[in-house]
Tab-separated table of C-alpha atoms in Angstrom:
chain	number	residue	atom	x	y	z
U	1142	UNK	CA	191.281	58.393	42.738
U	1143	UNK	CA	189.964	61.246	44.839
U	1144	UNK	CA	187.827	63.708	42.917
U	1145	UNK	CA	188.789	67.385	43.052
U	1146	UNK	CA	185.864	69.539	44.259
U	1147	UNK	CA	184.544	72.063	41.746
U	1148	UNK	CA	184.962	75.806	42.291
U	1149	UNK	CA	181.240	76.036	43.122
U	1150	UNK	CA	181.536	73.265	45.730
U	1151	UNK	CA	184.595	74.888	47.307
U	1152	UNK	CA	182.844	78.266	47.473
U	1153	UNK	CA	179.722	76.705	49.024
U	1154	UNK	CA	181.769	74.859	51.647
U	1155	UNK	CA	183.741	78.027	52.470
U	1156	UNK	CA	180.484	79.970	52.982
U	1157	UNK	CA	179.163	77.246	55.250
U	1158	UNK	CA	182.330	77.253	57.367
U	1159	UNK	CA	182.323	81.050	57.651
U	1160	UNK	CA	178.685	80.983	58.732
U	1161	UNK	CA	179.345	78.340	61.386
U	1162	UNK	CA	182.361	80.303	62.646
U	1163	UNK	CA	180.230	83.440	63.013
U	1164	UNK	CA	177.610	81.531	64.946
U	1165	UNK	CA	180.095	79.833	67.305
U	1166	UNK	CA	177.876	78.264	70.018
U	1167	UNK	CA	174.728	80.290	69.338
U	1168	UNK	CA	171.637	79.473	67.276
U	1169	UNK	CA	170.080	81.691	64.648
U	1170	UNK	CA	166.445	82.594	65.392
U	1171	UNK	CA	163.610	80.880	63.556
U	1172	UNK	CA	159.831	81.188	63.646
U	1173	UNK	CA	156.884	78.788	63.605
U	1174	UNK	CA	153.120	79.527	63.427
U	1175	UNK	CA	153.138	79.759	67.247
U	1176	UNK	CA	155.162	82.984	66.989
U	1177	UNK	CA	153.235	86.254	66.646
U	1178	UNK	CA	155.543	87.628	63.972
U	1179	UNK	CA	155.601	84.413	61.883
U	1180	UNK	CA	153.166	85.526	59.148
U	1181	UNK	CA	154.540	89.045	58.991
U	1182	UNK	CA	158.034	87.655	58.484
U	1183	UNK	CA	156.685	85.278	55.831
U	1184	UNK	CA	155.127	88.224	53.990
U	1185	UNK	CA	158.239	90.394	54.148
U	1186	UNK	CA	161.070	87.929	53.538
U	1187	UNK	CA	159.473	84.855	51.967
U	1188	UNK	CA	156.765	86.284	49.671
U	1189	UNK	CA	157.298	83.693	46.918
U	1190	UNK	CA	156.603	80.757	49.204
U	1191	UNK	CA	152.978	79.610	48.910
U	1192	UNK	CA	151.069	77.091	51.016
U	1193	UNK	CA	147.856	75.298	50.064
U	1194	UNK	CA	146.587	73.474	53.129
U	1195	UNK	CA	144.999	70.057	52.647
U	1196	UNK	CA	141.449	71.313	53.044
U	1197	UNK	CA	141.699	73.310	49.819
U	1198	UNK	CA	142.760	70.266	47.764
U	1199	UNK	CA	140.037	68.071	46.195
U	1200	UNK	CA	139.361	64.888	48.119
U	1201	UNK	CA	139.859	62.634	45.072
U	1202	UNK	CA	143.379	64.049	44.641
U	1203	UNK	CA	144.202	63.088	48.227
U	1204	UNK	CA	142.705	59.612	47.990
U	1205	UNK	CA	144.350	58.664	44.700
U	1206	UNK	CA	147.760	60.172	45.478
U	1207	UNK	CA	148.014	58.541	48.870
U	1208	UNK	CA	147.009	55.153	47.451
U	1209	UNK	CA	149.603	55.572	44.688
U	1210	UNK	CA	152.367	56.304	47.221
U	1211	UNK	CA	151.515	53.167	49.166
U	1212	UNK	CA	151.341	51.080	45.976
U	1213	UNK	CA	154.835	52.048	44.850
U	1214	UNK	CA	156.174	51.440	48.341
U	1215	UNK	CA	154.494	48.017	48.481
U	1216	UNK	CA	156.097	47.006	45.177
U	1217	UNK	CA	159.566	48.139	46.312
U	1218	UNK	CA	159.880	50.889	43.696
U	1219	UNK	CA	161.611	53.529	45.860
U	1220	UNK	CA	165.365	53.324	46.442
U	1221	UNK	CA	167.996	55.117	48.474
U	1222	UNK	CA	170.592	56.709	46.178
U	1223	UNK	CA	174.348	56.429	46.544
U	1224	UNK	CA	175.231	60.049	45.737
U	1225	UNK	CA	178.585	61.740	45.278
U	1226	UNK	CA	179.334	64.771	47.483
U	1227	UNK	CA	182.830	66.296	47.552
U	1228	UNK	CA	184.411	63.045	46.430
U	1229	UNK	CA	182.551	60.898	48.994
U	1230	UNK	CA	179.833	58.344	48.356
U	1231	UNK	CA	176.888	58.852	50.700
U	1232	UNK	CA	173.615	56.970	50.987
U	1233	UNK	CA	170.597	59.242	51.079
U	1234	UNK	CA	168.340	58.619	54.093
U	1235	UNK	CA	165.391	59.243	51.755
U	1236	UNK	CA	164.236	56.635	49.207
U	1237	UNK	CA	163.273	57.986	45.794
U	1238	UNK	CA	161.830	57.290	42.375
U	1239	UNK	CA	161.607	59.639	39.383
U	1240	UNK	CA	158.381	59.647	37.353
U	1241	UNK	CA	157.900	61.899	34.348
U	1242	UNK	CA	158.006	62.378	30.603
U	1243	UNK	CA	159.287	59.337	28.677
U	1244	UNK	CA	163.033	59.529	28.022
U	1245	UNK	CA	163.669	62.323	30.530
U	1246	UNK	CA	166.263	62.315	33.290
U	1247	UNK	CA	166.950	64.433	36.356
U	1248	UNK	CA	170.389	64.927	37.876
U	1249	UNK	CA	171.145	65.799	41.485
U	1250	UNK	CA	174.293	65.386	43.600
U	1251	UNK	CA	176.173	63.917	40.606
U	1252	UNK	CA	173.517	61.204	40.204
U	1253	UNK	CA	171.351	60.931	37.100
U	1254	UNK	CA	167.905	59.443	37.689
U	1255	UNK	CA	165.890	58.053	34.785
U	1256	UNK	CA	162.125	58.504	34.605
U	1257	UNK	CA	159.621	55.769	35.020
U	1258	UNK	CA	157.372	57.225	32.297
U	1259	UNK	CA	153.941	58.463	33.171
U	1260	UNK	CA	151.402	57.708	30.416
U	1261	UNK	CA	151.372	60.957	28.475
U	1262	UNK	CA	149.300	61.117	25.310
U	1263	UNK	CA	150.962	59.335	22.400
U	1264	UNK	CA	153.325	57.259	24.549
U	1265	UNK	CA	153.380	53.493	24.853
U	1266	UNK	CA	154.655	52.208	28.188
U	1267	UNK	CA	154.655	48.629	29.457
U	1268	UNK	CA	154.559	48.473	33.256
U	1269	UNK	CA	155.523	45.538	35.459
U	1270	UNK	CA	152.204	45.582	37.315
U	1271	UNK	CA	148.789	47.064	36.631
U	1272	UNK	CA	148.927	48.771	40.044
U	1273	UNK	CA	152.195	50.501	39.086
U	1274	UNK	CA	150.614	51.701	35.850
U	1275	UNK	CA	147.685	53.133	37.827
U	1276	UNK	CA	150.080	54.862	40.239
U	1277	UNK	CA	151.961	56.532	37.380
U	1278	UNK	CA	148.640	57.664	35.914
U	1279	UNK	CA	147.743	59.152	39.302
U	1280	UNK	CA	150.954	61.179	39.508
U	1281	UNK	CA	150.338	62.502	36.016
U	1282	UNK	CA	146.881	63.614	37.220
U	1283	UNK	CA	148.447	65.205	40.313
U	1284	UNK	CA	150.959	66.924	38.032
U	1285	UNK	CA	148.150	68.421	35.946
U	1286	UNK	CA	146.396	69.648	39.096
U	1287	UNK	CA	149.551	71.258	40.515
U	1288	UNK	CA	150.275	72.955	37.191
U	1289	UNK	CA	146.870	74.642	37.304
U	1290	UNK	CA	147.357	75.642	40.954
U	1291	UNK	CA	150.837	77.022	40.221
U	1292	UNK	CA	149.648	79.150	37.295
U	1293	UNK	CA	146.813	80.500	39.442
U	1294	UNK	CA	149.230	81.346	42.272
U	1295	UNK	CA	151.563	83.135	39.835
U	1296	UNK	CA	148.658	85.121	38.397
U	1297	UNK	CA	147.493	86.135	41.874
U	1298	UNK	CA	150.996	87.215	42.811
U	1299	UNK	CA	151.430	89.269	39.664
U	1300	UNK	CA	148.017	90.860	40.139
U	1301	UNK	CA	148.844	91.931	43.676
U	1302	UNK	CA	152.160	93.349	42.519
U	1303	UNK	CA	150.430	95.271	39.771
U	1304	UNK	CA	147.929	96.718	42.231
U	1305	UNK	CA	150.757	97.463	44.655
U	1306	UNK	CA	148.783	95.919	47.496
U	1307	UNK	CA	150.136	94.540	50.717
U	1308	UNK	CA	149.960	90.777	50.934
U	1309	UNK	CA	150.148	87.936	53.416
U	1310	UNK	CA	151.245	84.348	52.829
U	1311	UNK	CA	148.910	82.490	50.572
U	1312	UNK	CA	147.494	79.956	53.022
U	1313	UNK	CA	144.172	78.240	52.594
U	1314	UNK	CA	142.444	77.286	55.853
U	1315	UNK	CA	139.713	78.492	58.155
U	1316	UNK	CA	142.077	80.793	60.025
U	1317	UNK	CA	143.886	82.269	57.040
U	1318	UNK	CA	141.711	83.074	54.013
U	1319	UNK	CA	142.982	82.742	50.464
U	1320	UNK	CA	144.802	85.885	49.398
U	1321	UNK	CA	147.747	86.751	47.181
U	1322	UNK	CA	151.341	87.816	47.765
U	1323	UNK	CA	153.557	90.358	46.085
U	1324	UNK	CA	155.694	89.419	43.093
U	1325	UNK	CA	158.805	90.980	41.596
U	1326	UNK	CA	158.070	90.489	37.920
U	1327	UNK	CA	155.534	91.840	35.438
U	1328	UNK	CA	152.807	89.438	34.389
U	1329	UNK	CA	153.116	90.556	30.768
U	1330	UNK	CA	156.746	89.409	30.658
U	1331	UNK	CA	156.233	85.936	32.047
U	1332	UNK	CA	154.781	82.851	30.487
U	1333	UNK	CA	153.302	81.362	33.632
U	1334	UNK	CA	152.470	78.084	31.958
U	1335	UNK	CA	156.092	77.499	30.980
U	1336	UNK	CA	157.199	78.225	34.552
U	1337	UNK	CA	154.778	75.533	35.733
U	1338	UNK	CA	155.325	73.026	32.893
U	1339	UNK	CA	156.398	70.260	35.257
U	1340	UNK	CA	158.026	67.453	33.273
U	1341	UNK	CA	159.094	65.198	36.173
U	1342	UNK	CA	158.238	64.487	39.781
U	1343	UNK	CA	160.756	63.150	42.266
U	1344	UNK	CA	158.934	61.000	44.811
U	1345	UNK	CA	160.454	60.715	48.287
U	1346	UNK	CA	159.826	58.403	51.235
U	1347	UNK	CA	161.398	58.124	54.673
U	1348	UNK	CA	160.502	56.368	57.901
U	1349	UNK	CA	162.280	58.281	60.712
U	1350	UNK	CA	161.974	55.281	63.054
U	1351	UNK	CA	164.383	53.393	60.769
U	1352	UNK	CA	166.835	56.300	60.440
U	1353	UNK	CA	168.180	56.953	63.967
U	1354	UNK	CA	171.345	58.645	62.676
U	1355	UNK	CA	169.726	61.669	61.013
U	1356	UNK	CA	171.790	64.858	61.129
U	1357	UNK	CA	170.881	67.746	63.410
U	1358	UNK	CA	170.006	71.031	61.725
U	1359	UNK	CA	173.216	73.078	62.238
U	1360	UNK	CA	172.185	76.764	62.170
U	1361	UNK	CA	168.860	77.198	63.976
U	1362	UNK	CA	168.622	74.139	66.195
U	1363	UNK	CA	165.508	72.932	64.379
U	1364	UNK	CA	166.123	69.267	65.167
U	1365	UNK	CA	166.568	66.207	62.967
U	1366	UNK	CA	166.772	66.714	59.199
U	1367	UNK	CA	165.558	64.247	56.589
U	1368	UNK	CA	167.056	66.467	53.856
U	1369	UNK	CA	169.801	69.019	54.563
U	1370	UNK	CA	169.749	72.660	53.487
U	1371	UNK	CA	169.944	72.937	49.709
U	1372	UNK	CA	168.764	74.535	46.486
U	1373	UNK	CA	166.988	72.158	44.107
U	1374	UNK	CA	169.318	71.401	41.201
U	1375	UNK	CA	168.931	71.004	37.452
U	1376	UNK	CA	165.859	73.227	37.046
U	1377	UNK	CA	164.848	75.692	34.333
U	1378	UNK	CA	165.763	79.150	35.602
U	1379	UNK	CA	163.009	80.823	37.653
U	1380	UNK	CA	160.681	77.855	37.216
U	1381	UNK	CA	158.384	76.834	40.054
U	1382	UNK	CA	158.547	73.751	42.265
U	1383	UNK	CA	155.342	72.204	43.654
U	1384	UNK	CA	155.347	69.705	46.520
U	1385	UNK	CA	152.504	67.448	47.682
U	1386	UNK	CA	153.191	66.118	51.188
U	1387	UNK	CA	151.690	62.997	52.749
U	1388	UNK	CA	152.811	62.240	56.294
U	1389	UNK	CA	151.341	59.058	57.727
U	1390	UNK	CA	149.838	60.673	60.790
U	1391	UNK	CA	147.718	58.861	63.352
U	1392	UNK	CA	144.019	59.614	63.824
U	1393	UNK	CA	144.643	62.053	66.659
U	1394	UNK	CA	145.283	65.679	65.863
U	1395	UNK	CA	148.134	67.681	67.321
U	1396	UNK	CA	147.464	68.393	70.982
U	1397	UNK	CA	146.906	71.954	72.120
U	1398	UNK	CA	149.130	71.134	75.087
U	1399	UNK	CA	152.092	71.262	72.710
U	1400	UNK	CA	151.735	75.045	72.471
U	1401	UNK	CA	154.109	75.512	75.394
U	1402	UNK	CA	156.971	73.830	73.528
U	1403	UNK	CA	159.684	76.115	72.215
U	1404	UNK	CA	160.500	75.872	68.521
U	1405	UNK	CA	158.942	73.368	66.208
U	1406	UNK	CA	157.116	70.213	67.284
U	1407	UNK	CA	159.612	67.359	66.717
U	1408	UNK	CA	156.799	64.880	66.022
U	1409	UNK	CA	155.509	66.900	63.065
U	1410	UNK	CA	157.206	67.091	59.688
U	1411	UNK	CA	158.235	70.622	58.676
U	1412	UNK	CA	159.826	72.324	55.723
U	1413	UNK	CA	162.449	74.869	56.747
U	1414	UNK	CA	163.348	77.985	54.756
U	1415	UNK	CA	166.156	80.504	55.110
U	1416	UNK	CA	167.696	83.225	52.987
U	1417	UNK	CA	170.965	81.863	51.639
U	1418	UNK	CA	173.918	82.723	53.884
U	1419	UNK	CA	171.911	85.358	55.801
U	1420	UNK	CA	172.389	85.442	59.591
U	1421	UNK	CA	170.116	88.430	60.213
U	1422	UNK	CA	166.748	87.188	58.939
U	1423	UNK	CA	164.929	84.555	61.022
U	1424	UNK	CA	164.247	81.248	59.297
U	1425	UNK	CA	160.823	79.656	58.998
U	1426	UNK	CA	159.751	76.163	60.024
U	1427	UNK	CA	156.391	75.398	58.411
U	1428	UNK	CA	154.453	72.337	59.633
U	1429	UNK	CA	153.322	69.876	56.972
U	1430	UNK	CA	150.263	67.689	57.500
U	1431	UNK	CA	148.544	65.087	55.353
U	1432	UNK	CA	147.805	66.512	51.930
U	1433	UNK	CA	149.412	69.948	52.364
U	1434	UNK	CA	150.999	71.442	49.241
U	1435	UNK	CA	153.607	74.170	49.020
U	1436	UNK	CA	155.015	76.042	46.046
U	1437	UNK	CA	158.376	77.734	45.498
U	1438	UNK	CA	157.772	80.424	42.893
U	1439	UNK	CA	159.971	82.456	40.564
U	1440	UNK	CA	163.549	82.749	41.913
U	1441	UNK	CA	162.811	81.570	45.478
U	1442	UNK	CA	164.786	78.366	44.921
U	1443	UNK	CA	167.817	80.416	43.871
U	1444	UNK	CA	167.726	83.079	46.605
U	1445	UNK	CA	166.631	80.844	49.492
U	1446	UNK	CA	167.568	77.424	50.772
U	1447	UNK	CA	165.209	74.854	52.211
U	1448	UNK	CA	165.465	71.680	54.245
U	1449	UNK	CA	163.048	68.974	55.357
U	1450	UNK	CA	162.742	68.423	59.113
U	1451	UNK	CA	161.757	64.923	60.129
U	1452	UNK	CA	158.688	64.150	62.197
U	1453	UNK	CA	158.040	60.897	64.024
U	1454	UNK	CA	155.899	59.145	61.375
U	1455	UNK	CA	156.719	57.941	57.841
U	1456	UNK	CA	156.234	60.523	55.081
U	1457	UNK	CA	155.910	60.579	51.305
U	1458	UNK	CA	156.204	63.590	49.034
U	1459	UNK	CA	155.810	64.238	45.328
U	1460	UNK	CA	158.057	67.112	44.227
U	1461	UNK	CA	157.125	68.400	40.772
U	1462	UNK	CA	159.803	70.212	38.789
U	1463	UNK	CA	160.605	71.765	35.422
U	1464	UNK	CA	163.822	69.841	34.901
U	1465	UNK	CA	166.417	71.522	32.681
U	1466	UNK	CA	166.660	68.772	30.063
U	1467	UNK	CA	168.549	70.390	27.195
U	1468	UNK	CA	171.228	67.721	27.805
U	1469	UNK	CA	169.087	65.265	29.720
U	1470	UNK	CA	166.754	63.415	27.370
U	1471	UNK	CA	167.170	60.209	25.387
U	1472	UNK	CA	166.545	62.108	22.147
U	1473	UNK	CA	169.373	64.489	23.027
U	1474	UNK	CA	171.994	61.811	23.678
U	1475	UNK	CA	171.017	59.807	20.572
U	1476	UNK	CA	171.490	62.949	18.471
U	1477	UNK	CA	174.899	63.441	20.094
U	1478	UNK	CA	175.828	59.882	19.146
U	1479	UNK	CA	174.888	60.624	15.547
U	1480	UNK	CA	177.250	63.599	15.570
U	1481	UNK	CA	180.091	61.532	17.039
U	1482	UNK	CA	179.720	58.726	14.515
U	1483	UNK	CA	179.220	60.818	11.399
U	1484	UNK	CA	183.026	60.745	11.045
U	1485	UNK	CA	182.939	56.957	10.584
U	1486	UNK	CA	183.315	55.852	6.981
U	1487	UNK	CA	182.357	52.266	7.733
U	1488	UNK	CA	183.513	49.031	9.309
U	1489	UNK	CA	186.392	47.159	7.661
U	1490	UNK	CA	186.656	43.386	7.403
U	1491	UNK	CA	188.222	42.799	10.831
U	1492	UNK	CA	185.559	44.847	12.637
U	1493	UNK	CA	187.656	47.993	12.994
U	1494	UNK	CA	186.295	51.330	11.811
U	1495	UNK	CA	187.608	53.662	9.162
U	1496	UNK	CA	187.465	57.417	9.736
U	1497	UNK	CA	186.681	60.123	7.190
U	1498	UNK	CA	188.754	62.805	8.891
U	1499	UNK	CA	191.553	63.147	11.414
U	1500	UNK	CA	191.008	66.857	11.880
U	1501	UNK	CA	191.783	67.591	15.577
U	1502	UNK	CA	188.513	69.475	16.138
U	1503	UNK	CA	186.475	66.578	14.724
U	1504	UNK	CA	188.344	64.003	16.833
U	1505	UNK	CA	188.018	66.122	19.964
U	1506	UNK	CA	184.261	66.447	19.555
U	1507	UNK	CA	183.930	62.704	19.039
U	1508	UNK	CA	185.861	61.871	22.216
U	1509	UNK	CA	183.868	64.439	24.228
U	1510	UNK	CA	180.643	62.730	23.193
U	1511	UNK	CA	182.231	59.337	23.866
U	1512	UNK	CA	182.889	60.392	27.480
U	1513	UNK	CA	179.392	61.862	27.816
U	1514	UNK	CA	177.701	58.640	26.707
U	1515	UNK	CA	179.809	56.489	28.990
U	1516	UNK	CA	179.848	58.548	32.192
U	1517	UNK	CA	176.615	60.547	32.033
U	1518	UNK	CA	174.419	57.737	30.743
U	1519	UNK	CA	175.697	54.154	30.631
U	1520	UNK	CA	177.567	54.072	33.920
U	1521	UNK	CA	174.956	56.191	35.674
U	1522	UNK	CA	172.207	53.807	34.553
U	1523	UNK	CA	173.889	50.485	35.277
U	1524	UNK	CA	175.355	51.711	38.556
U	1525	UNK	CA	171.790	51.899	39.843
U	1526	UNK	CA	171.291	48.210	39.141
U	1527	UNK	CA	167.971	46.801	37.971
U	1528	UNK	CA	165.781	49.196	39.938
U	1529	UNK	CA	163.923	50.449	36.872
U	1530	UNK	CA	162.792	46.952	35.911
U	1531	UNK	CA	160.702	46.964	39.090
U	1532	UNK	CA	158.359	49.335	37.277
U	1533	UNK	CA	158.910	49.110	33.535
U	1534	UNK	CA	161.226	47.773	30.833
U	1535	UNK	CA	161.035	51.111	28.976
U	1536	UNK	CA	164.760	51.878	29.305
U	1537	UNK	CA	166.071	48.399	28.350
U	1538	UNK	CA	166.089	48.866	24.588
U	1539	UNK	CA	167.433	52.463	24.620
U	1540	UNK	CA	170.303	51.528	26.933
U	1541	UNK	CA	171.171	48.522	24.752
U	1542	UNK	CA	171.186	50.855	21.757
U	1543	UNK	CA	173.419	53.341	23.581
U	1544	UNK	CA	175.837	50.585	24.520
U	1545	UNK	CA	176.124	49.520	20.879
U	1546	UNK	CA	176.825	53.113	19.869
U	1547	UNK	CA	179.393	53.345	22.668
U	1548	UNK	CA	181.175	50.266	21.287
U	1549	UNK	CA	181.448	51.953	17.906
U	1550	UNK	CA	182.945	55.003	19.620
U	1551	UNK	CA	185.526	52.708	21.220
U	1552	UNK	CA	186.357	51.657	17.674
U	1553	UNK	CA	186.801	55.305	16.714
U	1554	UNK	CA	189.235	55.812	19.590
U	1555	UNK	CA	191.246	52.764	18.532
U	1556	UNK	CA	191.348	54.101	14.968
U	1557	UNK	CA	192.771	57.390	16.307
U	1558	UNK	CA	195.407	55.494	18.306
U	1559	UNK	CA	196.319	53.472	15.237
U	1560	UNK	CA	196.755	56.685	13.247
U	1561	UNK	CA	198.962	58.233	15.942
U	1562	UNK	CA	201.260	55.163	15.835
U	1563	UNK	CA	201.388	55.078	12.041
U	1564	UNK	CA	204.897	55.306	10.638
U	1565	UNK	CA	205.413	58.332	8.455
U	1566	UNK	CA	202.825	60.509	10.155
U	1567	UNK	CA	204.299	64.030	10.364
U	1568	UNK	CA	205.270	65.010	13.923
U	1569	UNK	CA	203.271	68.227	13.746
U	1570	UNK	CA	200.108	66.371	12.734
U	1571	UNK	CA	200.668	63.750	15.465
U	1572	UNK	CA	201.062	66.472	18.079
U	1573	UNK	CA	197.877	68.232	16.926
U	1574	UNK	CA	195.894	65.013	17.283
U	1575	UNK	CA	197.383	64.258	20.697
U	1576	UNK	CA	196.748	67.782	21.951
U	1577	UNK	CA	193.108	67.412	20.941
U	1578	UNK	CA	192.340	63.953	22.370
U	1579	UNK	CA	194.839	63.140	25.124
U	1580	UNK	CA	193.162	65.244	27.882
U	1581	UNK	CA	189.846	63.515	27.128
U	1582	UNK	CA	191.425	60.050	27.194
U	1583	UNK	CA	193.169	60.883	30.455
U	1584	UNK	CA	189.847	61.961	31.929
U	1585	UNK	CA	188.302	58.712	30.683
U	1586	UNK	CA	190.954	56.571	32.343
U	1587	UNK	CA	190.580	58.424	35.643
U	1588	UNK	CA	186.783	58.282	35.598
U	1589	UNK	CA	186.841	54.556	34.847
U	1590	UNK	CA	188.977	53.965	37.912
U	1591	UNK	CA	186.640	56.138	39.990
U	1592	UNK	CA	183.502	54.385	38.764
U	1593	UNK	CA	185.081	50.986	39.320
U	1594	UNK	CA	185.870	51.958	42.927
U	1595	UNK	CA	182.291	53.165	43.406
U	1596	UNK	CA	180.968	49.893	42.020
U	1597	UNK	CA	183.079	47.967	44.522
U	1598	UNK	CA	181.740	50.064	47.380
U	1599	UNK	CA	178.159	49.682	46.258
U	1600	UNK	CA	178.472	45.921	45.929
U	1601	UNK	CA	180.354	45.047	49.122
U	1602	UNK	CA	180.562	48.255	51.138
U	1603	UNK	CA	179.384	48.782	54.679
U	1604	UNK	CA	177.615	51.892	55.934
U	1605	UNK	CA	178.950	54.158	58.654
U	1606	UNK	CA	175.780	54.793	60.686
U	1607	UNK	CA	176.984	58.214	61.825
U	1608	UNK	CA	177.967	59.613	58.462
U	1609	UNK	CA	176.079	57.345	56.039
U	1610	UNK	CA	179.398	56.803	54.256
U	1611	UNK	CA	180.298	53.570	52.507
U	1612	UNK	CA	183.497	51.778	53.459
U	1613	UNK	CA	185.215	49.057	51.461
U	1614	UNK	CA	184.717	45.652	53.059
U	1615	UNK	CA	186.500	43.129	50.799
U	1616	UNK	CA	188.195	43.089	47.408
U	1617	UNK	CA	185.809	42.778	44.484
U	1618	UNK	CA	186.559	41.178	41.099
U	1619	UNK	CA	187.191	43.608	38.268
U	1620	UNK	CA	184.749	41.652	36.124
U	1621	UNK	CA	181.945	43.352	38.030
U	1622	UNK	CA	182.770	46.745	36.576
U	1623	UNK	CA	179.537	48.609	35.773
U	1624	UNK	CA	178.257	48.999	33.103
U	1625	UNK	CA	178.898	45.582	31.502
U	1626	UNK	CA	180.499	47.159	28.457
U	1627	UNK	CA	183.509	45.604	26.840
U	1628	UNK	CA	186.196	46.521	24.329
U	1629	UNK	CA	187.658	49.407	26.324
U	1630	UNK	CA	190.848	51.098	25.149
U	1631	UNK	CA	193.752	48.910	26.189
U	1632	UNK	CA	196.134	50.329	28.763
U	1633	UNK	CA	199.107	49.651	26.477
U	1634	UNK	CA	197.515	51.868	23.828
U	1635	UNK	CA	196.976	54.618	26.383
U	1636	UNK	CA	200.648	54.384	27.428
U	1637	UNK	CA	201.708	54.647	23.779
U	1638	UNK	CA	199.672	57.807	23.454
U	1639	UNK	CA	201.179	59.332	26.574
U	1640	UNK	CA	204.704	58.458	25.543
U	1641	UNK	CA	204.319	60.045	22.126
U	1642	UNK	CA	202.998	63.355	23.453
U	1643	UNK	CA	205.327	66.321	22.873
U	1644	UNK	CA	204.898	70.035	22.567
U	1645	UNK	CA	203.987	71.324	19.102
U	1646	UNK	CA	206.855	72.904	17.231
């Protein structure tokens, strides 16, 4: 079943089409450090973008982080994601792994990633290899370092704003001394530490030599993109993002002869920035070398879009975020399960469940949580296969527990269906129950079909090299439905529900 795009997705696509229509066959202007006005434009239009060049970062941070990247790559811990965009399944050209607080998740492009826990104080994590454990420890250390750097950058920005001083991009190198930039908020009103309280890092890797079908940047003519224009998703509002970049460059530095080239050097990785849907302001293409860090502060991620422009060599990055996890932690979903099952009186002799209440509001809440557990957690986790076992078995027991709770929720649904079919149930009461639960059961049926189709594509699909789309190759047995959860509501029961639906008197 084809998924209907959300209103936000439709609006975003309409804006993109309007922008492309306005451009017709022309390119928008963009600037690189070779352009005289580059730093002035950065100051005026991109003041919340901060660069720390590699020379300002401690050498032990570089050494340990780069070894940790290579370790995870060696052990096969980074995976390309099959994401869902406007109803289509697309393979990301970038391979990823999420590391962060135990029990946390991060969702992007309708895909929920589950953390490989870093060893925070008080946690107990068993890793598959000692080298993987050391790598996770390293990224926790890098996280601590970037938190300190982010808070310092925010303080410098606020100080400059308070003094009402002009500023230039914060860039640490021999040519551009360390100075602050303006900021739009008062230091007294902001808890800088909370804005930099990074709870996850999304690690990325791509080898451009193995990705010949990368998309061309569509607005400025910047060249091949590893990651298209986007805003980072699922973040705490106005929180910062810190990125450590490690491109596997050769021993030779960039040649001065390249200065005659127009635009950005295609052999060097860049991060591109533009003001969202603005065709007047030039974009920026900022070169990234081994060990460079950049920071997106305050609301930059909301007001601007960024992309990653591929160079010629492989590249890793560690992108530290304050993930919005109010509905994205293991503790959260276990508490939701408790709420859903508090209506259960107990199991009867044949294994069925007995319910305390058939109040429509109570039943509706239970089925909402039922759908959340199945489609936001179980199916998301098992759809990604056994990737997490490459690093740790941390999620095995929690997911087994969630599946058991899900089975009990299936029992609740069957108890509701049994009640609806019960002879003597007043029509008005039956209609109230159906009005409350039928839309949620319909959604469940549709999503199960959609997830089953996705599982088929993932298992036996082929990739369109031009679009990175998956195409069905051969039929796939229904027994391979992911996750391997059983006892689903029978179709005959669903048809009984639908047939009994009628408008309330």
